[in-house]
Amino acid sequence: MQASQGRSAGLGLALASAFAFGGSGVAAKPLIEAGLDPLHVVWLRVTGAALVMLPVAWRHRDLLRRKPALLAGFGLLAVAGVQAFYFASLSRIPVGVALLIEYLAPALVLGWVRFVQRRPVTRAAAVGVVLAVGGLACVVEVWAGLSFDALGLLFALGAACCQVGYFVLSDQGSADADAADPLGVIAYGLLVGAAVLTVMARPWGMEWSLLAGNADMGGTDVPAALLLGWIVLIATVVAYVTGVVSVRRLSPQVAGVVACLEAVIATVLAWVLLREHLSAPQIVGGAVVLIGAFIAQSSAPKAPGGPVAGGPPVVAEGAGAADARSVDAELSAGADRA
């Protein structure tokens, strides 16, 4: 009975995390269209979340000595890289499309495992890759000569590649018995990301007055400060923390499947709130991308010595997820970590 209640609570937290991450682009795009540079929006998001997580960072300050490479990798790839590319893509292509392209990361990881690390993958994982690539072709409508902005697509692919780099980093440290606390890694990752983005975004040149005004969200004026508060507190802090706690109550595979709903949630929210309507082939293609990513992620790894099923174990987690057994499996967020 108690185990059942724990799983129910974990499922609720995983859904909350997927919803929180999925709503980040919907809140960010009105700010970008109001005149804020995408990098400035990313800087505000990451820096604000880093300030909120400062007490957690202080509590786990020993990580600076124990895990400096992990902290730097998480900050550079999972925080700064993914979000900078993702938010840049939002200024040129629809939210749902940007996030769906970013969800090619699990398939790209399998390519890394098979062709760079020369480790075998299962047939199911390979099928997931083919489905994801085919679905992406439908999303961008390649038969129409790339109706979406090519630079926006490249930015979205850059976000996916940053996730691949992070997954590979996590895989290399997955056997480490001296696992770090995931909340501590998230806190320091946000601090590292904020430092990197400060150099990139140069926020001293930002139009701060825009934050005192309103931004248009699908024809409705919404206070810019309210949108920023959602991005910082809900789409970043709450999203990561609920993801961490959910996987401590669920298996990584289950949490990863729930996290796949992030792309669906983002697309639906963009449709309802931003009036971003997609064509029927794009909707079908998006569903195929999600199915392919699901198959690739849910291929459970076999015991050492057998074939590698779906790439690194961390691919099974979704955005902000965490596995209690090791920080590397715990932190395969993606996303969004967007």
Tab-separated table of C-alpha atoms in Angstrom:
chain	number	residue	atom	x	y	z
A	1	MET	CA	0.000	0.000	0.000
A	2	GLN	CA	2.779	2.381	0.983
A	3	ALA	CA	4.766	1.487	-2.154
A	4	SER	CA	1.700	2.147	-4.308
A	5	GLN	CA	1.213	5.552	-2.708
A	6	GLY	CA	4.880	6.332	-3.278
A	7	ARG	CA	4.591	5.495	-6.966
A	8	SER	CA	1.452	7.603	-7.299
A	9	ALA	CA	3.197	10.550	-5.667
A	10	GLY	CA	6.240	10.006	-7.882
A	11	LEU	CA	4.076	9.934	-11.003
A	12	GLY	CA	2.423	13.188	-9.970
A	13	LEU	CA	5.803	14.832	-9.406
A	14	ALA	CA	7.082	13.586	-12.778
A	15	LEU	CA	4.030	15.034	-14.518
A	16	ALA	CA	4.536	18.320	-12.660
A	17	SER	CA	8.173	18.406	-13.808
A	18	ALA	CA	7.214	17.738	-17.443
A	19	PHE	CA	4.567	20.472	-17.293
A	20	ALA	CA	6.984	22.961	-15.709
A	21	PHE	CA	9.719	22.330	-18.283
A	22	GLY	CA	7.216	22.297	-21.143
A	23	GLY	CA	5.928	25.748	-20.197
A	24	SER	CA	9.303	27.480	-20.352
A	25	GLY	CA	9.236	28.222	-24.071
A	26	VAL	CA	5.655	29.474	-23.992
A	27	ALA	CA	6.574	32.016	-21.307
A	28	ALA	CA	9.892	32.958	-22.922
A	29	LYS	CA	8.720	33.588	-26.476
A	30	PRO	CA	6.503	36.617	-25.612
A	31	LEU	CA	9.486	38.201	-23.842
A	32	ILE	CA	11.659	37.623	-26.909
A	33	GLU	CA	9.007	39.047	-29.223
A	34	ALA	CA	8.637	42.057	-26.887
A	35	GLY	CA	12.242	42.999	-27.657
A	36	LEU	CA	14.436	41.050	-25.244
A	37	ASP	CA	17.367	39.233	-26.808
A	38	PRO	CA	17.050	35.419	-26.472
A	39	LEU	CA	20.402	35.256	-24.668
A	40	HIS	CA	19.219	37.884	-22.190
A	41	VAL	CA	16.107	35.808	-21.445
A	42	VAL	CA	18.305	32.752	-20.882
A	43	TRP	CA	20.609	34.772	-18.615
A	44	LEU	CA	17.666	36.049	-16.561
A	45	ARG	CA	16.306	32.517	-16.220
A	46	VAL	CA	19.551	30.853	-15.210
A	47	THR	CA	20.838	33.662	-12.986
A	48	GLY	CA	17.512	33.991	-11.192
A	49	ALA	CA	17.356	30.250	-10.569
A	50	ALA	CA	20.998	30.227	-9.432
A	51	LEU	CA	20.241	32.900	-6.837
A	52	VAL	CA	17.271	30.885	-5.561
A	53	MET	CA	19.496	27.782	-5.282
A	54	LEU	CA	22.388	29.551	-3.523
A	55	PRO	CA	21.546	28.063	-0.077
A	56	VAL	CA	21.662	24.568	-1.626
A	57	ALA	CA	25.024	25.330	-3.242
A	58	TRP	CA	26.451	26.484	0.085
A	59	ARG	CA	25.228	23.330	1.801
A	60	HIS	CA	27.032	21.171	-0.802
A	61	ARG	CA	30.151	23.329	-1.195
A	62	ASP	CA	32.366	20.238	-0.855
A	63	LEU	CA	31.368	19.364	-4.441
A	64	LEU	CA	33.732	22.080	-5.676
A	65	ARG	CA	36.609	19.911	-4.494
A	66	ARG	CA	35.134	16.466	-5.185
A	67	LYS	CA	33.414	16.891	-8.564
A	68	PRO	CA	34.724	19.983	-10.393
A	69	ALA	CA	34.549	18.351	-13.854
A	70	LEU	CA	30.964	17.188	-13.353
A	71	LEU	CA	29.880	20.636	-12.166
A	72	ALA	CA	31.583	22.334	-15.125
A	73	GLY	CA	30.106	19.865	-17.624
A	74	PHE	CA	26.608	20.214	-16.218
A	75	GLY	CA	26.825	24.000	-16.184
A	76	LEU	CA	28.283	24.343	-19.684
A	77	LEU	CA	26.170	21.736	-21.472
A	78	ALA	CA	22.932	20.986	-19.602
A	79	VAL	CA	22.394	24.596	-18.482
A	80	ALA	CA	24.159	27.187	-20.653
A	81	GLY	CA	24.447	25.311	-23.952
A	82	VAL	CA	21.016	23.695	-24.132
A	83	GLN	CA	19.103	26.764	-23.026
A	84	ALA	CA	21.063	29.297	-25.092
A	85	PHE	CA	20.513	27.306	-28.296
A	86	TYR	CA	16.902	26.494	-27.410
A	87	PHE	CA	15.925	30.074	-26.652
A	88	ALA	CA	17.719	31.299	-29.791
A	89	SER	CA	15.667	28.820	-31.832
A	90	LEU	CA	12.442	30.162	-30.284
A	91	SER	CA	13.065	33.544	-31.910
A	92	ARG	CA	12.839	31.922	-35.356
A	93	ILE	CA	10.658	28.770	-35.202
A	94	PRO	CA	7.570	27.608	-33.237
A	95	VAL	CA	8.024	26.383	-29.664
A	96	GLY	CA	6.772	22.862	-30.363
A	97	VAL	CA	9.075	22.398	-33.341
A	98	ALA	CA	12.123	23.634	-31.403
A	99	LEU	CA	11.448	21.240	-28.549
A	100	LEU	CA	10.687	18.297	-30.808
A	101	ILE	CA	13.991	18.762	-32.640
A	102	GLU	CA	15.757	18.943	-29.288
A	103	TYR	CA	14.205	15.566	-28.496
A	104	LEU	CA	16.389	14.019	-31.185
A	105	ALA	CA	19.118	13.964	-28.520
A	106	PRO	CA	18.379	10.376	-27.361
A	107	ALA	CA	18.658	9.164	-30.947
A	108	LEU	CA	21.890	11.114	-31.471
A	109	VAL	CA	23.318	9.560	-28.317
A	110	LEU	CA	22.727	6.113	-29.801
A	111	GLY	CA	24.684	7.181	-32.878
A	112	TRP	CA	27.556	8.229	-30.626
A	113	VAL	CA	27.465	4.906	-28.781
A	114	ARG	CA	27.358	2.839	-31.976
A	115	PHE	CA	29.781	4.677	-34.265
A	116	VAL	CA	32.141	6.553	-31.908
A	117	GLN	CA	32.314	4.245	-28.896
A	118	ARG	CA	31.745	1.220	-31.184
A	119	ARG	CA	29.336	-0.426	-28.756
A	120	PRO	CA	26.391	-2.457	-30.109
A	121	VAL	CA	22.820	-1.236	-29.687
A	122	THR	CA	19.584	-3.196	-29.748
A	123	ARG	CA	17.279	-3.419	-32.749
A	124	ALA	CA	14.572	-1.577	-30.814
A	125	ALA	CA	16.924	1.333	-30.202
A	126	ALA	CA	17.823	1.482	-33.904
A	127	VAL	CA	14.126	1.516	-34.802
A	128	GLY	CA	13.677	4.436	-32.428
A	129	VAL	CA	16.406	6.372	-34.256
A	130	VAL	CA	14.806	5.747	-37.665
A	131	LEU	CA	11.382	6.816	-36.402
A	132	ALA	CA	12.759	9.970	-34.792
A	133	VAL	CA	14.593	11.047	-37.958
A	134	GLY	CA	11.587	10.267	-40.140
A	135	GLY	CA	9.299	12.203	-37.824
A	136	LEU	CA	11.642	15.179	-37.905
A	137	ALA	CA	11.462	15.178	-41.714
A	138	CYS	CA	7.685	15.546	-41.399
A	139	VAL	CA	7.963	18.276	-38.765
A	140	VAL	CA	10.167	20.472	-40.972
A	141	GLU	CA	8.253	19.493	-44.132
A	142	VAL	CA	11.354	18.724	-46.180
A	143	TRP	CA	9.174	18.184	-49.269
A	144	ALA	CA	8.270	21.894	-49.137
A	145	GLY	CA	11.892	23.028	-49.210
A	146	LEU	CA	12.301	23.595	-45.465
A	147	SER	CA	9.407	25.942	-44.839
A	148	PHE	CA	10.851	26.713	-41.414
A	149	ASP	CA	13.782	29.037	-40.856
A	150	ALA	CA	17.015	27.097	-41.489
A	151	LEU	CA	18.978	29.017	-38.839
A	152	GLY	CA	16.267	28.323	-36.285
A	153	LEU	CA	16.500	24.613	-37.067
A	154	LEU	CA	20.285	24.743	-36.615
A	155	PHE	CA	19.863	26.415	-33.223
A	156	ALA	CA	17.434	23.678	-32.154
A	157	LEU	CA	19.849	20.995	-33.344
A	158	GLY	CA	22.581	22.772	-31.376
A	159	ALA	CA	20.467	22.330	-28.239
A	160	ALA	CA	20.120	18.622	-29.036
A	161	CYS	CA	23.886	18.297	-29.550
A	162	CYS	CA	24.556	19.968	-26.183
A	163	GLN	CA	22.299	17.376	-24.588
A	164	VAL	CA	24.272	14.633	-26.353
A	165	GLY	CA	27.513	16.022	-24.929
A	166	TYR	CA	26.014	16.016	-21.469
A	167	PHE	CA	24.697	12.457	-21.824
A	168	VAL	CA	28.158	11.273	-22.908
A	169	LEU	CA	29.738	13.040	-19.929
A	170	SER	CA	27.238	11.362	-17.619
A	171	ASP	CA	27.933	7.960	-19.146
A	172	GLN	CA	31.657	8.299	-18.507
A	173	GLY	CA	31.068	8.846	-14.802
A	174	SER	CA	28.195	6.422	-14.293
A	175	ALA	CA	30.406	3.822	-12.541
A	176	ASP	CA	31.664	6.319	-9.969
A	177	ALA	CA	30.789	5.068	-6.484
A	178	ASP	CA	31.363	8.519	-4.951
A	179	ALA	CA	28.080	9.911	-6.252
A	180	ALA	CA	27.284	13.560	-5.592
A	181	ASP	CA	23.974	14.877	-4.328
A	182	PRO	CA	21.874	15.776	-7.404
A	183	LEU	CA	20.476	18.965	-5.875
A	184	GLY	CA	24.008	20.164	-5.225
A	185	VAL	CA	25.014	19.481	-8.821
A	186	ILE	CA	21.926	21.315	-10.096
A	187	ALA	CA	22.717	24.313	-7.881
A	188	TYR	CA	26.343	24.545	-9.003
A	189	GLY	CA	25.400	23.807	-12.600
A	190	LEU	CA	23.124	26.847	-12.516
A	191	LEU	CA	25.912	28.965	-10.994
A	192	VAL	CA	28.403	27.842	-13.670
A	193	GLY	CA	25.808	28.405	-16.376
A	194	ALA	CA	25.044	31.887	-15.046
A	195	ALA	CA	28.744	32.795	-15.071
A	196	VAL	CA	29.201	31.572	-18.661
A	197	LEU	CA	26.032	33.260	-19.875
A	198	THR	CA	27.034	36.539	-18.246
A	199	VAL	CA	30.062	36.671	-20.523
A	200	MET	CA	28.014	35.640	-23.557
A	201	ALA	CA	24.874	37.729	-22.983
A	202	ARG	CA	26.478	40.929	-21.569
A	203	PRO	CA	23.341	41.777	-19.579
A	204	TRP	CA	24.544	45.301	-18.797
A	205	GLY	CA	23.353	46.217	-22.296
A	206	MET	CA	19.899	44.705	-21.803
A	207	GLU	CA	16.749	46.826	-22.073
A	208	TRP	CA	15.699	46.411	-18.450
A	209	SER	CA	12.700	48.705	-18.944
A	210	LEU	CA	10.978	45.973	-20.977
A	211	LEU	CA	10.577	43.926	-17.793
A	212	ALA	CA	8.374	46.675	-16.334
A	213	GLY	CA	5.943	46.508	-19.253
A	214	ASN	CA	3.681	43.905	-20.801
A	215	ALA	CA	4.280	41.180	-23.376
A	216	ASP	CA	1.767	39.843	-25.876
A	217	MET	CA	0.783	36.201	-25.321
A	218	GLY	CA	-1.520	35.136	-28.130
A	219	GLY	CA	-3.330	38.467	-28.160
A	220	THR	CA	-3.395	38.954	-24.374
A	221	ASP	CA	-1.149	41.433	-22.556
A	222	VAL	CA	0.711	39.749	-19.702
A	223	PRO	CA	3.142	41.499	-17.304
A	224	ALA	CA	6.696	40.697	-18.389
A	225	ALA	CA	7.754	40.325	-14.752
A	226	LEU	CA	5.111	37.624	-14.265
A	227	LEU	CA	6.402	35.681	-17.263
A	228	LEU	CA	9.960	35.978	-15.963
A	229	GLY	CA	8.873	34.773	-12.520
A	230	TRP	CA	7.282	31.704	-14.118
A	231	ILE	CA	10.445	30.957	-16.109
A	232	VAL	CA	12.728	31.252	-13.070
A	233	LEU	CA	10.678	29.689	-10.294
A	234	ILE	CA	8.436	27.191	-12.081
A	235	ALA	CA	10.174	26.286	-15.356
A	236	THR	CA	13.617	26.030	-13.773
A	237	VAL	CA	13.735	25.601	-9.986
A	238	VAL	CA	10.492	23.662	-9.488
A	239	ALA	CA	11.020	21.691	-12.710
A	240	TYR	CA	14.458	20.416	-11.692
A	241	VAL	CA	13.550	19.686	-8.059
A	242	THR	CA	10.323	17.818	-8.846
A	243	GLY	CA	12.184	15.842	-11.493
A	244	VAL	CA	14.826	14.814	-8.962
A	245	VAL	CA	12.299	13.729	-6.346
A	246	SER	CA	10.072	11.909	-8.850
A	247	VAL	CA	12.790	9.519	-9.994
A	248	ARG	CA	13.587	8.654	-6.390
A	249	ARG	CA	10.042	7.293	-6.228
A	250	LEU	CA	9.869	5.850	-9.758
A	251	SER	CA	12.285	3.873	-11.908
A	252	PRO	CA	14.371	5.949	-14.331
A	253	GLN	CA	12.573	4.340	-17.280
A	254	VAL	CA	9.114	5.306	-15.991
A	255	ALA	CA	10.205	8.843	-15.210
A	256	GLY	CA	11.801	9.101	-18.644
A	257	VAL	CA	8.584	8.046	-20.356
A	258	VAL	CA	6.619	10.670	-18.423
A	259	ALA	CA	9.253	13.295	-19.274
A	260	CYS	CA	8.621	12.642	-22.981
A	261	LEU	CA	5.302	14.393	-22.409
A	262	GLU	CA	7.273	17.649	-22.065
A	263	ALA	CA	7.340	18.098	-25.840
A	264	VAL	CA	3.616	17.360	-26.109
A	265	ILE	CA	2.811	19.778	-23.289
A	266	ALA	CA	4.949	22.508	-24.867
A	267	THR	CA	3.267	22.057	-28.235
A	268	VAL	CA	-0.248	22.094	-26.750
A	269	LEU	CA	0.494	25.148	-24.603
A	270	ALA	CA	1.974	26.980	-27.612
A	271	TRP	CA	-1.107	26.055	-29.630
A	272	VAL	CA	-3.517	27.320	-26.958
A	273	LEU	CA	-1.616	30.328	-25.566
A	274	LEU	CA	0.485	31.509	-28.522
A	275	ARG	CA	-1.865	30.447	-31.353
A	276	GLU	CA	0.958	28.497	-33.029
A	277	HIS	CA	-0.987	26.137	-35.269
A	278	LEU	CA	0.827	23.266	-36.942
A	279	SER	CA	-0.214	21.415	-40.084
A	280	ALA	CA	-1.478	17.832	-39.967
A	281	PRO	CA	1.803	16.348	-41.306
A	282	GLN	CA	3.743	18.299	-38.687
A	283	ILE	CA	1.531	16.992	-35.903
A	284	VAL	CA	1.933	13.420	-37.155
A	285	GLY	CA	5.690	13.941	-37.499
A	286	GLY	CA	5.910	15.283	-33.967
A	287	ALA	CA	4.101	12.211	-32.650
A	288	VAL	CA	6.529	9.980	-34.550
A	289	VAL	CA	9.512	11.847	-33.075
A	290	LEU	CA	8.140	11.244	-29.592
A	291	ILE	CA	7.511	7.563	-30.327
A	292	GLY	CA	11.047	7.160	-31.650
A	293	ALA	CA	12.543	8.903	-28.628
A	294	PHE	CA	10.392	6.754	-26.332
A	295	ILE	CA	11.579	3.528	-27.956
A	296	ALA	CA	15.209	4.649	-27.824
A	297	GLN	CA	14.967	5.657	-24.173
A	298	SER	CA	12.950	2.696	-22.899
A	299	SER	CA	15.373	0.039	-24.188
A	300	ALA	CA	16.725	-1.100	-20.837
A	301	PRO	CA	20.517	-1.671	-20.685
A	302	LYS	CA	21.579	-5.268	-20.260
A	303	ALA	CA	24.113	-6.521	-17.778
A	304	PRO	CA	27.792	-5.741	-18.386
A	305	GLY	CA	29.210	-7.940	-21.119
A	306	GLY	CA	25.956	-8.033	-23.081
A	307	PRO	CA	24.900	-5.676	-25.822
A	308	VAL	CA	24.153	-2.101	-24.921
A	309	ALA	CA	20.450	-1.654	-25.426
A	310	GLY	CA	19.666	1.994	-25.731
A	311	GLY	CA	22.904	3.798	-25.236
A	312	PRO	CA	23.930	5.171	-21.848
A	313	PRO	CA	21.614	4.457	-18.927
A	314	VAL	CA	21.109	8.191	-18.462
A	315	VAL	CA	19.115	8.472	-21.679
A	316	ALA	CA	16.209	6.865	-19.867
A	317	GLU	CA	15.641	9.966	-17.764
A	318	GLY	CA	13.699	12.998	-18.905
A	319	ALA	CA	14.234	16.669	-18.248
A	320	GLY	CA	15.314	17.342	-14.692
A	321	ALA	CA	15.110	13.670	-13.724
A	322	ALA	CA	17.362	12.037	-11.144
A	323	ASP	CA	18.179	8.440	-10.223
A	324	ALA	CA	18.951	7.817	-6.555
A	325	ARG	CA	21.678	5.344	-7.424
A	326	SER	CA	24.093	7.788	-9.110
A	327	VAL	CA	24.192	11.484	-9.833
A	328	ASP	CA	24.955	10.898	-13.488
A	329	ALA	CA	21.761	8.927	-14.010
A	330	GLU	CA	19.996	11.413	-11.774
A	331	LEU	CA	20.866	14.420	-13.869
A	332	SER	CA	20.127	13.377	-17.450
A	333	ALA	CA	17.743	16.206	-17.839
A	334	GLY	CA	17.512	17.659	-20.813
A	335	ALA	CA	16.514	20.017	-21.276
A	336	ASP	CA	15.650	21.682	-21.203
A	337	ARG	CA	16.642	21.545	-19.403
A	338	ALA	CA	14.723	23.914	-21.683
